[in-house]
Every structure is written in structure tokens, then in C-alpha cells.
Coordinates of C-alpha atoms and ligand atoms in Angstrom, one line a residue:
M1 CA 116.5 112.0 72.5
Y2 CA 113.4 109.6 72.7
E3 CA 109.9 110.9 73.6
G4 CA 106.8 109.0 75.2
V5 CA 104.2 109.6 77.8
N6 CA 105.1 111.6 80.9
A7 CA 103.9 109.0 83.3
S8 CA 105.8 109.9 86.6
D9 CA 107.6 113.3 87.4
G10 CA 111.3 113.4 88.3
I11 CA 114.8 113.0 86.8
G12 CA 116.1 109.4 86.8
I13 CA 120.0 109.2 85.9
G14 CA 121.5 105.5 85.9
V15 CA 122.3 102.6 83.9
A16 CA 119.8 100.7 81.8
R17 CA 118.6 97.1 82.7
V18 CA 116.5 95.9 79.8
A19 CA 114.3 93.2 80.7
V20 CA 112.8 91.7 77.5
E21 CA 111.3 88.2 77.4
P22 CA 114.2 85.8 76.7
D23 CA 114.3 83.7 73.5
L24 CA 114.6 80.1 74.8
S25 CA 114.2 78.4 71.3
F26 CA 117.3 76.1 70.5
T27 CA 118.1 73.2 68.1
P28 CA 119.1 70.0 69.8
K29 CA 122.6 69.1 69.0
P30 CA 124.5 65.3 69.5
V31 CA 126.8 65.2 72.3
E32 CA 130.0 63.6 72.1
D33 CA 131.5 64.7 75.7
A34 CA 128.7 63.8 78.0
D35 CA 130.9 64.7 81.2
A36 CA 131.3 68.4 79.5
E37 CA 127.6 68.8 78.9
K38 CA 126.9 67.5 82.4
A39 CA 129.4 70.0 83.9
R40 CA 127.3 72.9 81.9
Y41 CA 124.2 71.7 83.5
E42 CA 126.0 71.7 86.9
E43 CA 127.1 75.2 86.4
A44 CA 123.6 76.4 85.4
R45 CA 122.0 74.7 88.2
L46 CA 124.5 76.3 90.9
H47 CA 124.3 79.7 89.0
F48 CA 120.0 79.5 89.2
I49 CA 120.5 78.5 93.0
D50 CA 123.0 81.3 93.6
M51 CA 120.7 84.1 92.2
T52 CA 117.6 82.8 93.8
N53 CA 119.4 82.7 97.2
K54 CA 120.4 86.5 96.5
Q55 CA 116.6 87.2 95.6
I56 CA 115.4 85.4 99.0
A57 CA 117.9 87.6 101.1
S58 CA 117.1 90.9 99.4
M59 CA 113.1 90.0 99.7
Q60 CA 113.5 89.2 103.4
E61 CA 115.5 92.4 104.0
R62 CA 112.6 94.1 102.6
G63 CA 110.2 92.3 104.8
L64 CA 108.8 90.2 101.9
V65 CA 108.3 87.1 103.8
A66 CA 105.5 85.4 101.7
E67 CA 107.4 86.1 98.4
A68 CA 110.8 84.7 99.8
G69 CA 108.8 81.5 100.8
I70 CA 107.7 81.0 97.3
M71 CA 111.2 81.5 96.0
G72 CA 112.4 78.7 98.3
A73 CA 110.1 76.3 96.1
H74 CA 112.5 77.3 93.1
I75 CA 115.6 76.0 95.0
E76 CA 113.8 72.7 96.0
F77 CA 112.9 72.3 92.2
A78 CA 116.7 73.0 91.2
E79 CA 117.8 70.5 93.9
D80 CA 115.3 67.7 93.4
D81 CA 117.2 64.3 93.1
G82 CA 114.7 62.7 90.6
I83 CA 115.1 65.7 88.4
I84 CA 119.0 65.7 88.5
E85 CA 118.8 61.8 88.0
Q86 CA 116.8 62.2 84.7
V87 CA 118.5 65.1 83.3
T88 CA 122.0 63.5 83.8
S89 CA 121.0 60.1 82.6
D90 CA 119.5 61.9 79.3
I91 CA 122.9 63.6 79.1
D92 CA 124.4 60.3 79.3
A93 CA 122.4 58.9 76.6
G94 CA 123.3 61.6 74.0
K95 CA 121.0 64.6 74.5
C96 CA 122.6 68.2 74.9
A97 CA 121.9 70.0 78.5
E98 CA 119.2 72.2 77.0
Q99 CA 117.2 69.4 75.7
A100 CA 117.7 67.2 78.8
V101 CA 116.7 70.2 81.1
K102 CA 113.7 71.0 78.9
E103 CA 112.4 67.6 78.6
A104 CA 112.8 66.6 82.5
Y105 CA 111.2 70.0 83.5
D106 CA 108.3 69.6 80.9
T107 CA 107.5 66.0 82.3
Y108 CA 107.3 67.6 85.8
F109 CA 105.5 70.3 84.7
D110 CA 102.8 68.1 83.0
M111 CA 102.5 65.7 86.0
F112 CA 102.1 68.6 88.7
S113 CA 99.5 70.6 86.2
A114 CA 97.4 67.5 86.0
M115 CA 97.2 66.7 90.0
E116 CA 93.8 66.9 91.7
D117 CA 95.2 69.0 94.7
E118 CA 95.3 72.8 94.1
L119 CA 98.2 73.3 96.1
F120 CA 100.3 70.8 94.0
R121 CA 98.9 72.4 90.8
E122 CA 100.1 75.5 91.6
R123 CA 103.8 74.3 92.1
A124 CA 104.0 73.9 88.2
A125 CA 104.4 77.7 87.8
D126 CA 107.5 77.2 90.0
I127 CA 108.8 74.2 87.7
A128 CA 108.3 76.5 84.6
D129 CA 110.2 79.2 86.6
V130 CA 113.1 76.9 87.1
R131 CA 113.0 75.6 83.7
T132 CA 113.2 79.3 82.3
G133 CA 116.1 80.1 84.6
L134 CA 118.3 77.1 83.8
L135 CA 117.5 77.4 79.7
A136 CA 118.3 81.1 79.8
F137 CA 121.7 80.4 81.5
L138 CA 122.6 77.5 79.1
L139 CA 121.5 79.5 76.1
G140 CA 123.5 82.8 77.5
Q141 CA 120.5 85.0 77.9
E142 CA 120.2 87.3 80.6
L143 CA 116.9 87.1 82.9
I144 CA 116.4 90.5 84.7
D145 CA 114.9 90.1 87.9
L146 CA 113.1 93.3 89.2
S147 CA 113.1 92.1 92.8
T148 CA 116.9 92.6 92.8
L149 CA 118.5 95.2 91.1
P150 CA 121.9 97.0 91.1
E151 CA 122.0 100.7 92.6
N152 CA 120.6 103.4 89.9
S153 CA 119.0 101.0 87.6
V154 CA 117.0 102.5 84.8
V155 CA 114.7 99.6 83.9
V156 CA 113.6 99.2 80.4
V157 CA 110.7 96.7 79.8
N158 CA 108.0 96.3 77.2
E159 CA 105.2 96.4 79.7
L160 CA 105.2 97.1 83.4
T161 CA 102.4 94.9 84.9
P162 CA 100.9 95.4 88.1
S163 CA 102.0 92.1 89.3
M164 CA 105.8 92.9 88.1
T165 CA 105.9 95.9 90.4
A166 CA 104.5 93.9 93.4
D167 CA 108.2 93.2 94.6
I168 CA 110.1 95.6 92.5
D169 CA 113.3 96.8 94.4
K170 CA 112.3 100.3 94.4
D171 CA 115.0 101.9 96.2
N172 CA 117.5 100.7 93.3
V173 CA 115.2 101.9 90.6
A174 CA 116.3 105.3 89.4
A175 CA 113.6 105.3 86.5
I176 CA 111.3 103.1 84.5
V177 CA 110.8 103.2 80.6
T178 CA 108.2 101.1 78.8
E179 CA 107.0 100.6 75.4
T180 CA 103.0 100.6 76.4
G181 CA 100.9 102.5 78.7
G182 CA 99.2 105.8 79.3
R183 CA 99.4 108.3 82.0
T184 CA 96.3 106.4 83.9
S185 CA 97.4 103.1 83.3
H186 CA 98.2 101.1 86.5
A187 CA 101.8 101.1 85.6
A188 CA 101.9 104.9 85.7
I189 CA 99.8 105.0 89.0
I190 CA 102.1 102.6 90.6
C191 CA 105.3 104.6 89.4
R192 CA 104.1 108.1 90.9
A193 CA 103.1 106.3 94.2
L194 CA 106.4 104.8 94.2
E195 CA 108.0 108.1 93.2
I196 CA 110.0 106.8 90.3
P197 CA 110.4 108.9 87.3
A198 CA 108.8 107.1 84.5
V199 CA 108.4 107.6 80.7
L200 CA 105.9 105.1 78.9
S201 CA 104.9 104.1 75.5
V202 CA 108.5 104.8 74.0
E203 CA 108.4 103.1 70.4
N204 CA 110.7 100.0 70.4
I205 CA 112.6 101.3 73.1
T206 CA 113.6 97.8 74.3
G207 CA 115.5 97.3 71.1
I208 CA 117.2 100.5 71.2
I209 CA 118.7 100.9 74.7
K210 CA 121.0 98.0 75.5
S211 CA 121.6 96.8 79.2
G212 CA 124.6 98.9 80.4
D213 CA 123.7 101.8 78.5
M214 CA 123.8 105.3 80.5
C215 CA 120.2 106.9 80.6
I216 CA 118.6 110.1 81.6
V217 CA 114.9 109.8 82.1
D218 CA 112.8 113.0 82.5
G219 CA 109.5 111.8 83.6
G220 CA 107.9 115.1 83.8
K221 CA 108.8 115.8 80.2
G222 CA 108.5 112.3 78.9
Q223 CA 111.9 112.1 77.5
V224 CA 114.7 109.5 77.5
I225 CA 118.1 110.4 76.6
V226 CA 120.5 107.3 75.9
A227 CA 124.3 107.7 76.3
P228 CA 124.2 111.4 77.4
T229 CA 127.0 114.0 76.9
D230 CA 128.9 115.5 79.7
D231 CA 127.0 118.5 79.1
E232 CA 123.8 116.9 79.3
L233 CA 124.6 115.0 82.6
D234 CA 125.5 118.2 84.2
R235 CA 122.2 119.7 83.0
Y236 CA 120.0 117.2 84.3
H237 CA 121.9 116.9 87.6
A238 CA 120.9 120.6 88.0
A239 CA 117.3 120.2 87.3
A240 CA 117.1 117.3 89.6
K241 CA 118.6 119.5 92.5
K242 CA 116.1 122.2 91.4
L243 CA 113.3 119.9 91.8
A244 CA 114.5 118.4 94.9
E245 CA 114.4 122.3 96.2
E246 CA 110.9 122.6 95.1
K247 CA 109.9 119.7 96.9
E248 CA 111.6 121.2 99.9
A249 CA 109.6 124.3 99.4
L250 CA 106.3 122.5 99.8
E251 CA 107.1 121.5 103.2
A252 CA 105.5 124.7 104.4
F253 CA 102.1 123.1 103.7
R254 CA 102.6 120.1 106.0
G255 CA 100.6 119.9 109.2
I256 CA 98.3 122.4 108.3
P257 CA 94.4 121.9 107.2
T258 CA 93.6 121.8 103.6
R259 CA 91.6 125.0 102.9
T260 CA 90.4 127.1 100.0
A261 CA 92.0 130.8 100.1
D262 CA 88.5 131.8 101.7
G263 CA 88.8 129.0 104.2
I264 CA 86.4 126.2 102.8
E265 CA 87.7 123.0 104.2
K266 CA 88.5 119.9 102.1
L267 CA 89.5 116.5 102.8
L268 CA 92.8 115.6 101.3
V269 CA 93.6 111.8 101.3
A270 CA 95.7 109.3 99.6
N271 CA 95.3 106.5 97.2
I272 CA 97.2 103.3 98.4
G273 CA 97.7 99.7 97.0
N274 CA 98.7 97.7 99.9
P275 CA 98.8 98.1 103.8
S276 CA 102.4 99.0 103.9
D277 CA 101.6 102.2 101.7
A278 CA 99.5 103.6 104.5
N279 CA 103.0 104.5 105.9
G280 CA 103.7 106.5 102.8
A281 CA 100.2 108.2 103.1
A282 CA 100.8 109.1 106.8
E283 CA 104.4 110.3 106.2
H284 CA 103.2 112.6 103.3
D285 CA 100.7 114.0 105.7
A286 CA 97.5 112.5 104.0
E287 CA 94.4 113.1 106.1
G288 CA 93.0 109.4 105.5
V289 CA 92.9 106.9 102.6
G290 CA 90.5 107.8 99.9
L291 CA 90.9 104.6 97.8
F292 CA 92.9 101.3 98.9
R293 CA 92.7 99.1 95.6
S294 CA 92.4 95.8 97.4
E295 CA 93.0 94.0 94.2
F296 CA 96.7 94.4 94.9
L297 CA 96.4 92.1 98.0
F298 CA 94.9 89.5 95.9
M299 CA 97.5 90.1 93.1
D300 CA 100.4 89.5 95.6
A301 CA 99.0 86.1 96.8
T302 CA 98.9 82.5 95.2
E303 CA 95.3 82.0 96.2
L304 CA 92.3 83.9 97.3
P305 CA 93.3 85.6 100.6
S306 CA 91.3 84.4 103.6
E307 CA 88.9 86.2 105.7
E308 CA 91.7 86.3 108.5
E309 CA 94.4 87.2 106.1
Q310 CA 92.2 90.1 104.6
F311 CA 91.1 91.2 108.0
V312 CA 94.8 91.7 109.2
A313 CA 95.6 93.8 106.2
Y314 CA 92.6 96.2 106.5
Q315 CA 92.9 96.4 110.2
K316 CA 96.7 97.4 109.7
V317 CA 95.7 100.5 107.7
A318 CA 93.0 101.3 110.2
L319 CA 95.2 101.3 113.0
R320 CA 98.0 103.2 111.1
M321 CA 95.5 106.0 109.8
K322 CA 94.1 106.1 113.5
D323 CA 90.8 108.0 113.4
Q324 CA 91.0 109.1 109.7
P325 CA 88.8 108.0 107.1
V326 CA 89.9 104.8 105.3
I327 CA 87.9 104.1 102.2
I328 CA 88.7 100.5 101.1
R329 CA 87.4 99.5 97.7
T330 CA 86.2 95.8 97.2
L331 CA 88.0 93.6 94.6
D332 CA 88.5 95.5 91.2
V333 CA 89.4 92.6 89.2
G334 CA 89.4 92.3 85.5
G335 CA 90.2 94.8 82.8
D336 CA 94.1 95.3 83.1
K337 CA 94.2 93.6 86.3
E338 CA 94.6 89.8 86.0
I339 CA 94.6 87.5 89.0
P340 CA 96.1 84.4 87.4
Y341 CA 94.5 81.8 90.0
M342 CA 91.1 83.2 89.6
D343 CA 90.9 81.7 86.3
L344 CA 88.7 84.4 84.7
P345 CA 87.8 83.7 80.8
K346 CA 89.7 85.6 78.3
E347 CA 87.6 88.2 76.9
E348 CA 87.6 90.4 73.6
N349 CA 86.8 93.4 75.5
P350 CA 88.1 92.9 79.0
F351 CA 87.1 96.4 80.1
L352 CA 83.5 96.0 79.0
G353 CA 83.3 92.5 80.6
Y354 CA 83.0 90.1 83.6
R355 CA 84.9 92.4 86.2
A356 CA 85.0 94.2 89.4
V357 CA 81.4 94.1 91.3
R358 CA 79.9 92.1 88.2
Y359 CA 82.4 89.3 89.1
C360 CA 81.8 89.9 93.1
L361 CA 78.1 89.7 92.9
N362 CA 78.3 86.4 90.7
N363 CA 80.5 85.0 93.3
P364 CA 78.6 86.1 96.5
E365 CA 80.2 83.7 99.1
E366 CA 83.6 84.9 97.7
Y367 CA 82.6 88.4 98.0
K368 CA 81.3 88.0 101.5
V369 CA 84.7 86.8 102.7
Q370 CA 86.0 90.4 101.9
L371 CA 82.9 92.0 103.2
R372 CA 83.2 90.2 106.7
A373 CA 86.9 91.2 106.7
L374 CA 86.1 94.9 106.2
L375 CA 83.4 94.7 108.7
R376 CA 85.7 93.2 111.3
A377 CA 88.4 95.9 110.6
S378 CA 85.7 98.6 111.1
A379 CA 86.1 97.9 114.7
F380 CA 89.7 99.4 114.7
G381 CA 89.1 102.8 112.7
D382 CA 87.0 104.6 110.4
I383 CA 86.8 102.0 107.5
K384 CA 84.2 102.7 104.7
I385 CA 83.3 100.2 101.8
M386 CA 83.6 101.2 98.1
V387 CA 82.1 99.5 95.2
P388 CA 83.8 99.7 91.6
L389 CA 82.5 99.7 88.4
V390 CA 78.7 100.3 89.2
T391 CA 76.4 100.9 86.4
T392 CA 73.0 100.0 88.0
L393 CA 71.1 100.7 91.4
D394 CA 70.5 97.0 91.8
E395 CA 74.2 96.4 92.1
I396 CA 74.7 98.7 95.2
R397 CA 71.4 97.5 96.5
R398 CA 72.6 94.0 96.4
V399 CA 75.9 94.9 97.9
K400 CA 74.2 96.4 100.9
E401 CA 72.0 93.5 101.4
L402 CA 75.3 91.3 101.5
V403 CA 76.9 93.6 103.9
E404 CA 73.7 93.1 106.1
E405 CA 74.0 89.5 105.6
C406 CA 77.5 89.5 106.8
K407 CA 76.6 91.6 109.9
A408 CA 74.4 89.0 111.1
E409 CA 76.8 86.2 110.5
L410 CA 79.1 88.3 112.5
D411 CA 76.6 88.8 115.2
A412 CA 76.1 84.9 115.7
R413 CA 80.1 84.8 115.9
D414 CA 79.9 87.4 118.6
V415 CA 82.5 89.5 116.3
K416 CA 82.8 93.2 116.7
Y417 CA 82.3 95.8 113.8
N418 CA 80.8 99.3 113.0
P419 CA 77.3 98.7 112.5
D420 CA 77.1 102.1 110.7
I421 CA 79.8 101.3 108.2
E422 CA 79.4 103.4 105.3
V423 CA 78.8 102.2 101.9
G424 CA 79.7 104.1 98.9
T425 CA 80.1 104.0 95.1
M426 CA 82.6 104.6 92.8
V427 CA 81.3 106.9 90.0
E428 CA 83.6 105.6 86.9
T429 CA 81.0 104.7 84.2
P430 CA 78.7 107.0 82.3
A431 CA 75.7 105.0 83.5
A432 CA 76.7 105.8 87.0
S433 CA 77.0 109.5 86.2
L434 CA 73.6 109.4 84.5
I435 CA 71.7 107.7 87.5
A436 CA 74.0 109.9 89.9
D437 CA 70.6 111.3 91.7
D438 CA 69.3 107.6 92.1
L439 CA 72.5 106.2 93.4
A440 CA 73.0 109.0 95.8
A441 CA 69.8 108.3 97.4
E442 CA 71.2 104.7 98.2
C443 CA 74.8 105.6 99.0
D444 CA 76.7 107.1 102.0
F445 CA 79.4 108.7 99.6
F446 CA 80.6 109.1 95.9
S447 CA 84.3 108.7 94.6
I448 CA 84.4 109.7 91.0
G449 CA 87.0 107.3 89.5
T450 CA 88.0 109.5 86.5
N451 CA 90.7 107.2 85.3
D452 CA 87.8 104.8 83.8
L453 CA 85.1 107.6 83.7
I454 CA 87.0 109.5 81.2
G455 CA 88.0 106.3 79.1
Y456 CA 84.3 105.1 79.2
T457 CA 82.9 108.5 78.1
M458 CA 85.3 109.0 75.5
C459 CA 85.7 105.6 74.2
A460 CA 89.3 105.8 74.5
D461 CA 91.3 103.2 76.1
R462 CA 93.2 104.7 78.9
G463 CA 96.4 102.7 78.1
Q464 CA 96.5 103.4 74.5
D465 CA 98.6 106.3 73.2
K466 CA 96.9 106.4 69.7
V467 CA 93.9 107.9 71.3
S468 CA 95.4 109.5 74.2
Y469 CA 94.4 113.0 72.4
L470 CA 90.9 112.0 73.4
Y471 CA 91.5 110.9 76.8
N472 CA 91.6 114.1 79.1
P473 CA 89.4 115.5 81.7
Y474 CA 89.1 119.0 79.7
Q475 CA 86.7 117.2 77.4
P476 CA 83.1 119.1 77.5
A477 CA 81.6 115.6 78.0
V478 CA 83.8 114.9 80.8
L479 CA 83.3 118.0 82.6
R480 CA 79.6 118.2 82.2
S481 CA 79.4 114.4 83.6
L482 CA 81.7 115.7 86.6
K483 CA 79.7 118.6 87.3
R484 CA 76.4 116.5 87.2
V485 CA 77.9 113.8 89.8
I486 CA 79.1 116.3 92.2
E487 CA 75.8 118.5 92.0
E488 CA 73.8 115.4 92.6
G489 CA 75.8 114.3 95.5
N490 CA 75.9 117.6 97.3
K491 CA 72.0 117.8 96.8
A492 CA 71.7 114.5 98.4
G493 CA 74.0 115.7 101.2
I494 CA 76.4 113.0 100.7
M495 CA 80.5 113.4 100.6
V496 CA 81.6 113.5 97.0
G497 CA 85.2 112.6 96.5
M498 CA 87.7 112.1 93.5
C499 CA 90.0 109.1 93.6
G500 CA 90.9 109.3 89.9
E501 CA 94.3 110.8 88.8
A502 CA 92.4 114.1 87.6
A503 CA 92.1 115.1 91.4
A504 CA 95.9 116.0 91.6
D505 CA 95.7 118.0 88.2
P506 CA 96.7 121.2 89.1
L507 CA 94.7 122.9 86.0
L508 CA 91.7 120.9 87.2
I509 CA 91.6 121.7 90.8
P510 CA 89.9 125.2 90.8
V511 CA 87.0 123.6 88.5
L512 CA 86.6 120.9 91.2
I513 CA 86.5 123.4 93.8
S514 CA 83.9 125.3 92.0
F515 CA 81.7 122.1 91.3
G516 CA 81.9 121.5 95.0
L517 CA 84.0 118.5 95.3
D518 CA 84.6 117.6 99.1
E519 CA 87.5 115.2 99.0
F520 CA 90.6 115.0 96.8
S521 CA 92.1 111.6 96.9
V522 CA 95.5 111.4 95.4
S523 CA 99.0 109.7 95.4
A524 CA 100.7 110.1 98.5
P525 CA 103.5 112.2 97.0
S526 CA 101.2 114.7 95.4
I527 CA 99.5 115.5 98.8
L528 CA 101.4 118.6 99.8
R529 CA 101.3 120.0 96.2
V530 CA 97.5 119.6 95.7
R531 CA 97.1 121.3 99.3
R532 CA 99.1 124.3 98.2
I533 CA 97.0 124.5 95.0
I534 CA 93.9 124.4 96.8
S535 CA 95.0 127.1 99.0
L536 CA 95.5 129.5 96.1
W537 CA 91.7 129.9 95.0
T538 CA 88.7 131.3 96.5
K539 CA 85.3 129.7 95.6
E540 CA 84.4 132.9 94.0
E541 CA 87.6 133.0 91.8
A542 CA 87.0 129.4 90.9
D543 CA 83.3 130.0 90.1
A544 CA 84.2 132.7 87.6
L545 CA 86.7 130.5 86.1
V546 CA 84.3 127.8 85.7
E547 CA 81.4 129.9 84.1
K548 CA 84.0 130.8 81.3
I549 CA 85.1 127.2 80.6
M550 CA 81.7 125.5 80.7
K551 CA 80.8 127.7 77.7
L552 CA 83.9 126.4 75.6
K553 CA 83.4 123.8 73.1
T554 CA 86.6 121.8 72.7
S555 CA 89.1 120.4 75.3
N556 CA 92.0 122.3 73.9
E557 CA 90.0 125.6 74.2
V558 CA 89.4 124.2 78.0
R559 CA 92.7 123.6 78.5
A560 CA 94.1 126.7 77.1
A561 CA 91.8 128.8 79.4
L562 CA 92.9 126.7 82.4
Q563 CA 96.5 127.0 81.7
A564 CA 96.1 130.9 81.3
A565 CA 94.6 130.9 84.7
A566 CA 96.7 128.5 86.5
R567 CA 98.6 129.8 89.4
Ligands
LIG1 C1 89.6 105.1 88.4 O1 89.0 104.4 87.5 O2 89.6 106.4 88.5 C2 90.1 104.6 89.6 C3 90.3 105.4 90.5 O3 90.3 103.3 89.8 P1 91.2 102.4 89.1 O4 92.5 103.3 88.4 O5 91.9 101.6 89.9 O6 90.5 101.6 87.8
LIG2 MG1 88.5 102.3 88.0

């Protein structure tokens, strides 16, 4: 058995598909039979085209029209007469297929990369993908494409990046296992949202598991079993059945308001990553959206989405959620969320660098495209604007000024929007927590981003397993910060929510009730479970527990006390 981080609950049983970066190095060899070598090239080309067509069909079936369009460009570059001509004449001149393919595609790659027109420059990435596909086939390496997988695949990768998950074939993924990432890494958050069991940070697992191995993945316990015995398979099938029954029992909490045992109403909303996730939020009975991570919209594109494209996406969520609140966070680029076409400088400390609101305020015209799209969508539902990574009052003031400029621009265009749109801030930095009183006076709401707040408070990378013993919400420093932020927000009379993963932590929920949190924003599949736990506590009981734990000095003591009190 192999152990890792328990990133996403559930039991997945299936066949491993190990996706490692292929080794495309080769030593050129002289060719005696040019016809045979040309036949190898032709076989590689037809195989590549066939695979790509299958990917396109699968994407179209899942409504990924833009992605399917991009794949169409791959076929064009595999069928290009000029490239075919160059490869075959090089083989006739004595080069092996690998060398001829590499040199021809390198030439085209360099040519496209140097073009003035941005659209042409972007095609260079397609050329590189075709080169990789052809070389991998010629060298006998398997390329695993996460967008088309056989049924019941257990995906094993070194790192699951947000962009890899953008078009993942989730219906066929039984589980995910990686070598990197912590419980609040974006890989973990996405796995939970997609309800895919996942175990992260299993050391060297891509070297241990081979494609085709049978695996059991227990996401709740953080365990992976390779080549299980019949007995183990029986036990885990039974455990999966029990989980399904527990899930069924939670249905009693569907369609009822979210209330503490003594009747205090809370707002229970969902975190989403793209417009179609709003369907999942509604299906899981969320009372709105507490965090739409708009950067995923930017990550799924090949250039900055236009005002119209963004408007359509935000409007779709607003209409789907009807009159329920929808908090949309403006672009949170940087950190672990890279958007290749934005060309942000590489940094030694990306989490402390040029990211989120810092980037946006430095590029106000670009930012205003998003703000105008949000304002326009606010005419179709209860949209609120949320600003990430705020550390100073100036930042929130400047954003509000830009919102006012955008309103004036829309007025001039005679376009409708909600003139009273709320602007709130994420509290996810120690600086924001320390100036929560001043921020509360300028904002319409707070949403506490514990994923980053814990990391920045404890100086512990949220994705780094070696420091994960520091990274938890039971740390006295984190609890004091949360208490302070919620109290300051309450005092100012603004709504205080939480959209970090801690909002769904069963141990922490009574603490948050006692502190006075108004809104819990969690992954859609956690909605009914969180509603149930909130219903189990009165404010008085939660206050008594909090009085006890706030006197404790270590996170282990706090966790133990919360575990002893858990319901
Ligand atoms: C957070 O930091 O808690 C948060 C919700 O934002 P993200 O996880 O996207 O950084
Ligand atoms: Mg954050």
C-alpha cells in the first residue's frame, strides 16, 4: 500500500493510465531502406490523425467546441503538403524518420514563432504538439491524453495542473494519483469539485505503477493499493457501497434552509470554476455561488477573453442561479495559476509576487474589460464583484474607482447594469486580516480565503507536503485571525463569508458558527453534508466549545478538542 495526501474523498477502483512526459531523445541513424522509413513516417502520421479525430469527437460530444476547434489545427499540421514534402525528401536523402520529422517541424516551429501576427505565433504551440505526437509514436512511447480515456481509468501523473483538468474526461476517471500537491492545491480542489477520488503527493508513484495495473484508490484515507487481491477488491467494493448509502442519507437535507439547531440562518453556497459548474451547484442544492474562480475562464482560452465572451459566461451563471447571489472573483492569475499567453515574468517566489489584483491594477484597461463584463451580467442576476489577494486599502479603493469608470462607460453606451452592485474583498492575506476594520468600512462583504490565509499566516506552502504539519486551520494563529476578521465584518454590518476549503471542515464548522460567519462557500458535492453539520449545533453550544479551544496553545490540542466534540 502507498500513502499520500487524502485530497478528495471516495473510493476509485480501475486500471492505471500512467501519464509521464515522454522521453523524445534519439540518436539519428543512417537509413538504407528509404521506402520502409517513409512507411514508418506514414504510419505515425495516420495514427496521429486517427487519435486526434477521436479526441475531437469526444470533445464535441462533451460540448467542448472551442477545444475541439484547436485540435483541428493539429490535423492541418499533420496533413500539410509542404511539411510532408520536406520530411519525405529528407528521408530520401538518408535521414531516419525521427530526424526528418524533428527537423521539419523544428523549422516550421521557428518560422511561426517569429511571426509578427499573434494568431500565427500561437500556432507554433500546435506545431510542437504534432511534433511530439509523431516522435512519440516513432519512438514507441505512449502519450496519454486526459481528454479521452477508457472507462474506469486511474490517472497517475507527476503533477495535475489546472490546465490539464480543463478538458479531463471526468466520466471515465475512477481516481487520480499524483506525486505533488497538498489538500488545498488547485489539483485537490478541482478533484473535489469533479467528485473524483484523489490521493496526492505519493512519492515516486509514476515509477511504481505501470499503465494497465489494477489499482484501488481510497481518497478519504489517502491510500493507494496496486494489484489488489480478490479479498481487498471485495472489501473496497463494500466500502464504496457504504459511502454511496451515506450519500443517499444526506438527501434528507435537500431543499431545506440552512439553519443552526437554534434556528440561525446561514447562507450555504458553492465554489465554481467555470459557467457549466453552476449546473452542479444548482443540482447539489447550493443557495448561490460564493466563489466563481474566473481565472479558469482565462486558462481555458488561447488569448484574453473579450468583454463579450466574459459577459456571456457570467450571464450564464447569473441566469442559472436565478435570483441567488453569485460572487465572481476577478482574475486571480499568478501563484500556481499560470496563463501561458499572458507571458508573466518567471519569479523566484510567485506566491509573493506579481499576481491577482496587483497584476490587474497594473493593467487597468485589461482589468476594465472584465469589470464591464461583470457589470453587464449584473443586469441578469445578483452578481457581486470580489477582489483577490488584497493587502492594502488603496487596492480596494482603486478597484472601486475603476468600477465607477466602467459604469460611466456603460452609461455612454446605453448598456444596463446593476448600479448598486456590491464590491467585496477576499481576506486571504495576514495584511488584510490585520486591517480588516478599515477594509470593512470600504467593502460590501468579506469572503475569507483560508487556503491562502493559512499558507501566508503560517509561512507554509499550501502544496508542499513537507510543511503540511504547519498548514491547518487549527493553528492558534489562524484561529485568532479568523475570529478577528469575522468580528470586524460583523461590527461593520457587512456579510462575512468563507470560500476557502476550511468552510467545509466538519471540525471547524461549530467554531465558525460561534465566530459569527454568515456564509459558507464550499465545493458543490459538500453542500448537503455541511448543511447537516450546521444543523447539529446551537450557537450556545458552539460558543462553549470556542471558549475552550481559544485557550489552547497548539494546533494538536485544538484538533483533539474539536475531534472530541465532533458530531
Ligand atoms: C483561498 O485562497 O482560500 C481561495 C478560496 O482562493 P484560491 O484557492 O483560488 O487561491
Ligand atoms: Mg486564494
